[in-house]
Amino acid sequence: MNTKWKKLYFPLFWEVAFIIGTRLWSIYALYLYFLFFLGILVAYQDSFSMRAWLSSLRSGKRFWIPVFLTGAATYLAYQFKLKFPSLLPMVLDVGIIDIRTTGVVDMFLFAVTFMFMAPFAEELFLRAGLISFADKKKMVATTLLSLILNMLLYADGWVGMVSMALLFLPMTLCYVCTRNKYASLTVHLVYGLCYHMPDFLYAVARMSMR
């Protein structure tokens, strides 16, 4: 059997365990996310090369044009994600997993988990590790599976699932079109920093004034 598929046994089991865990013990969601991403990063540690990433960053328009286009598409998808629930007045619960933080340790754990660990783990597993280019049917099937698994990481209601699938669609298409995991990783990392950094800095400022 192909080595790539063998390597998926643990990550797929790990995600199923994570999904069950967050539904049963949602109060511990932050710690479960940390453990999930840590397990994925350990499993895919040999799939990342800093030298290859830096080489991609220096490769010019072939790399940066898809990155900028994906960044713009991700921004638009994020704006739609914010407005989508308001288009459905009958929906009371969006269905996004609630991540609670209590105290300084949780706050820094949240920052590390979602600004840094999540982009690397999701791109190495759900994009580069899962999507197959063996033939067109496998590519379509694994791309859809990638989106489904990605949305299940963050949502447990259909509105949240649709919102998260649309948010991650540009990054997924970026990887499929370029076949370069460092392109979608770059976008994902920038998105994570832009989305979470303001809240993190605000929380740090509030704590420093107490």
Coordinates of N, CA, C and O in Angstrom, one line a residue, residues 58-134:
R58 N 11.2 32.7 -1.8 CA 12.1 33.5 -2.7 C 11.9 33.2 -4.2 O 12.6 33.7 -5.0
S59 N 10.8 32.4 -4.5 CA 10.7 31.9 -5.9 C 10.0 32.9 -6.8 O 9.8 32.7 -8.0
G60 N 9.5 34.0 -6.2 CA 8.9 35.1 -7.1 C 7.4 34.9 -7.4 O 6.7 34.4 -6.6
K61 N 7.1 35.5 -8.5 CA 5.6 35.6 -8.9 C 4.9 34.2 -8.9 O 3.7 34.2 -8.6
R62 N 5.6 33.2 -9.3 CA 4.9 31.9 -9.4 C 4.4 31.4 -8.0 O 3.4 30.7 -7.9
F63 N 5.0 31.9 -7.0 CA 4.6 31.6 -5.6 C 3.7 32.6 -5.1 O 2.6 32.3 -4.5
W64 N 4.0 33.9 -5.2 CA 3.3 35.0 -4.5 C 2.0 35.3 -5.2 O 1.1 35.8 -4.5
I65 N 1.8 35.2 -6.5 CA 0.5 35.5 -7.1 C -0.6 34.6 -6.5 O -1.6 35.1 -6.1
P66 N -0.4 33.2 -6.5 CA -1.4 32.4 -5.9 C -1.6 32.7 -4.4 O -2.7 32.6 -3.9
V67 N -0.5 33.1 -3.7 CA -0.6 33.4 -2.3 C -1.5 34.6 -2.1 O -2.4 34.6 -1.2
F68 N -1.3 35.7 -2.9 CA -2.0 36.9 -2.7 C -3.5 36.7 -3.1 O -4.4 37.2 -2.5
L69 N -3.7 36.0 -4.2 CA -5.1 35.7 -4.6 C -5.8 34.9 -3.6 O -7.0 35.1 -3.3
T70 N -5.1 33.9 -3.0 CA -5.8 33.1 -2.0 C -6.0 33.9 -0.7 O -7.1 33.7 -0.1
G71 N -5.1 34.8 -0.4 CA -5.3 35.7 0.7 C -6.5 36.5 0.6 O -7.3 36.7 1.5
A72 N -6.7 37.1 -0.6 CA -7.9 37.9 -0.9 C -9.2 37.1 -0.8 O -10.2 37.6 -0.3
A73 N -9.1 35.9 -1.4 CA -10.3 35.0 -1.4 C -10.6 34.6 0.1 O -11.8 34.5 0.4
T74 N -9.6 34.4 0.9 CA -9.8 34.0 2.3 C -10.5 35.1 3.0 O -11.3 34.9 3.9
Y75 N -10.0 36.3 2.8 CA -10.6 37.5 3.4 C -12.1 37.6 3.1 O -12.9 37.9 4.0
L76 N -12.4 37.5 1.8 CA -13.8 37.5 1.4 C -14.6 36.4 2.0 O -15.8 36.6 2.5
A77 N -14.0 35.2 2.1 CA -14.7 34.1 2.7 C -15.0 34.3 4.2 O -16.0 34.0 4.8
Y78 N -14.0 35.0 4.8 CA -14.1 35.3 6.3 C -15.2 36.3 6.5 O -16.0 36.2 7.4
Q79 N -15.3 37.3 5.6 CA -16.4 38.3 5.7 C -17.8 37.7 5.5 O -18.7 38.0 6.2
F80 N -17.8 36.7 4.6 CA -19.1 36.0 4.4 C -19.4 35.2 5.6 O -20.6 35.1 6.0
K81 N -18.4 34.5 6.2 CA -18.6 33.7 7.4 C -19.2 34.5 8.5 O -20.1 34.0 9.2
L82 N -18.8 35.8 8.6 CA -19.4 36.7 9.7 C -20.8 37.0 9.4 O -21.6 37.1 10.3
K83 N -21.2 37.2 8.2 CA -22.5 37.6 7.8 C -23.5 36.5 7.6 O -24.7 36.7 7.6
F84 N -23.0 35.3 7.3 CA -23.8 34.2 6.9 C -24.9 33.8 8.0 O -26.1 33.7 7.6
P85 N -24.6 33.8 9.3 CA -25.6 33.4 10.3 C -26.8 34.5 10.3 O -27.9 34.1 10.5
S86 N -26.5 35.7 10.0 CA -27.5 36.8 10.0 C -28.5 36.6 8.9 O -29.6 37.2 8.9
L87 N -28.1 35.9 7.9 CA -29.0 35.6 6.7 C -30.0 34.5 7.0 O -30.9 34.3 6.3
L88 N -29.8 33.9 8.2 CA -30.7 32.8 8.6 C -31.2 33.1 10.0 O -30.8 32.6 11.0
P89 N -32.2 34.0 10.0 CA -32.8 34.4 11.3 C -33.4 33.3 12.2 O -33.5 33.5 13.4
M90 N -33.7 32.2 11.6 CA -34.3 31.1 12.4 C -33.3 30.3 13.1 O -33.6 29.5 14.0
V91 N -32.0 30.5 12.8 CA -31.0 29.7 13.4 C -30.5 30.4 14.7 O -29.9 31.5 14.6
L92 N -30.6 29.7 15.8 CA -30.2 30.3 17.1 C -28.8 29.9 17.5 O -28.1 30.7 18.1
D93 N -28.4 28.7 17.1 CA -27.0 28.3 17.4 C -26.3 28.0 16.1 O -26.6 27.2 15.3
V94 N -25.2 28.8 15.9 CA -24.4 28.7 14.7 C -23.7 27.4 14.6 O -23.5 26.8 13.6
G95 N -23.3 26.8 15.8 CA -22.6 25.5 15.8 C -21.1 25.6 15.6 O -20.5 24.7 15.0
I96 N -20.5 26.6 16.2 CA -19.0 26.7 16.2 C -18.6 26.3 17.6 O -19.1 26.7 18.6
I97 N -17.6 25.4 17.7 CA -17.1 24.9 19.0 C -16.6 26.1 19.8 O -15.8 26.8 19.4
D98 N -17.1 26.2 21.0 CA -16.7 27.2 22.0 C -15.4 26.9 22.7 O -15.3 25.8 23.2
I99 N -14.4 27.7 22.5 CA -13.1 27.5 23.2 C -12.9 28.5 24.3 O -12.8 29.7 24.1
R100 N -12.9 28.0 25.5 CA -12.8 28.8 26.7 C -11.4 29.0 27.2 O -10.6 28.0 27.2
T101 N -11.1 30.2 27.6 CA -9.8 30.5 28.2 C -10.0 31.1 29.6 O -10.8 32.0 29.7
T102 N -9.3 30.6 30.6 CA -9.4 31.2 31.9 C -8.0 31.4 32.5 O -7.3 30.4 32.8
G103 N -7.5 32.6 32.4 CA -6.2 32.9 33.0 C -5.1 33.0 32.0 O -5.3 32.8 30.8
V104 N -3.9 33.4 32.4 CA -2.7 33.7 31.6 C -2.3 32.5 30.8 O -2.0 32.5 29.6
V105 N -2.2 31.3 31.5 CA -1.7 30.1 30.9 C -2.6 29.7 29.7 O -2.1 29.4 28.6
D106 N -3.9 29.7 29.9 CA -4.8 29.4 28.8 C -4.7 30.4 27.6 O -4.7 30.0 26.5
M107 N -4.5 31.7 28.0 CA -4.4 32.7 26.9 C -3.2 32.4 26.0 O -3.3 32.5 24.8
F108 N -2.0 32.1 26.6 CA -0.8 31.9 25.8 C -0.9 30.5 25.1 O -0.4 30.4 24.0
L109 N -1.6 29.6 25.7 CA -1.8 28.3 25.1 C -2.6 28.4 23.9 O -2.4 27.8 22.8
F110 N -3.7 29.3 24.0 CA -4.6 29.5 22.9 C -3.8 30.2 21.7 O -3.9 29.8 20.5
A111 N -2.9 31.2 22.0 CA -2.2 31.9 21.0 C -1.2 30.9 20.3 O -1.2 30.9 19.0
V112 N -0.5 30.1 21.0 CA 0.4 29.1 20.4 C -0.3 28.1 19.5 O 0.1 27.8 18.4
T113 N -1.5 27.6 20.1 CA -2.2 26.6 19.4 C -2.8 27.1 18.1 O -2.7 26.4 17.1
F114 N -3.5 28.2 18.1 CA -4.2 28.6 16.9 C -3.5 29.6 16.0 O -3.8 29.7 14.8
M115 N -2.5 30.3 16.5 CA -1.7 31.1 15.6 C -0.5 30.4 14.9 O -0.1 30.8 13.8
F116 N 0.0 29.3 15.5 CA 1.1 28.7 15.0 C 0.9 27.2 14.7 O 1.2 26.7 13.6
M117 N 0.4 26.4 15.7 CA 0.3 25.0 15.5 C -0.8 24.6 14.5 O -0.6 23.8 13.7
A118 N -1.9 25.3 14.6 CA -3.1 24.9 13.7 C -2.7 25.1 12.2 O -3.0 24.2 11.5
P119 N -2.1 26.2 11.8 CA -1.8 26.3 10.3 C -0.9 25.2 9.8 O -1.1 24.6 8.8
F120 N 0.2 24.9 10.6 CA 1.1 23.9 10.2 C 0.4 22.5 10.2 O 0.5 21.7 9.2
A121 N -0.3 22.2 11.3 CA -0.9 20.9 11.4 C -2.0 20.6 10.3 O -2.0 19.6 9.7
E122 N -2.8 21.6 10.1 CA -3.9 21.5 9.1 C -3.4 21.4 7.7 O -3.9 20.6 6.9
E123 N -2.4 22.2 7.3 CA -1.8 22.1 6.0 C -1.1 20.8 5.7 O -1.2 20.2 4.6
L124 N -0.3 20.4 6.7 CA 0.5 19.1 6.5 C -0.4 17.9 6.5 O -0.1 17.0 5.7
F125 N -1.4 17.9 7.2 CA -2.3 16.7 7.3 C -3.5 16.8 6.3 O -3.6 16.0 5.4
L126 N -4.3 17.9 6.4 CA -5.5 17.9 5.7 C -5.3 18.3 4.2 O -6.2 18.0 3.4
R127 N -4.3 19.0 3.9 CA -4.0 19.4 2.5 C -2.9 18.4 1.9 O -3.2 17.5 1.2
A128 N -1.7 18.6 2.3 CA -0.6 17.9 1.7 C -0.6 16.4 2.0 O -0.3 15.5 1.2
G129 N -1.1 16.1 3.2 CA -1.1 14.7 3.6 C -2.3 13.9 3.1 O -2.2 12.7 2.9
L130 N -3.4 14.5 2.9 CA -4.6 13.8 2.5 C -5.0 13.9 1.0 O -5.4 12.9 0.4
I131 N -4.8 15.0 0.4 CA -5.2 15.2 -1.0 C -4.3 14.4 -1.9 O -3.1 14.6 -1.9
S132 N -4.9 13.6 -2.8 CA -4.2 12.8 -3.7 C -4.3 13.3 -5.1 O -5.4 13.7 -5.5
F133 N -3.2 13.3 -5.9 CA -3.3 13.6 -7.3 C -3.1 12.4 -8.2 O -2.7 12.6 -9.4
A134 N -3.4 11.2 -7.7 CA -3.1 10.0 -8.5 C -4.0 10.0 -9.7 O -3.6 9.6 -10.8

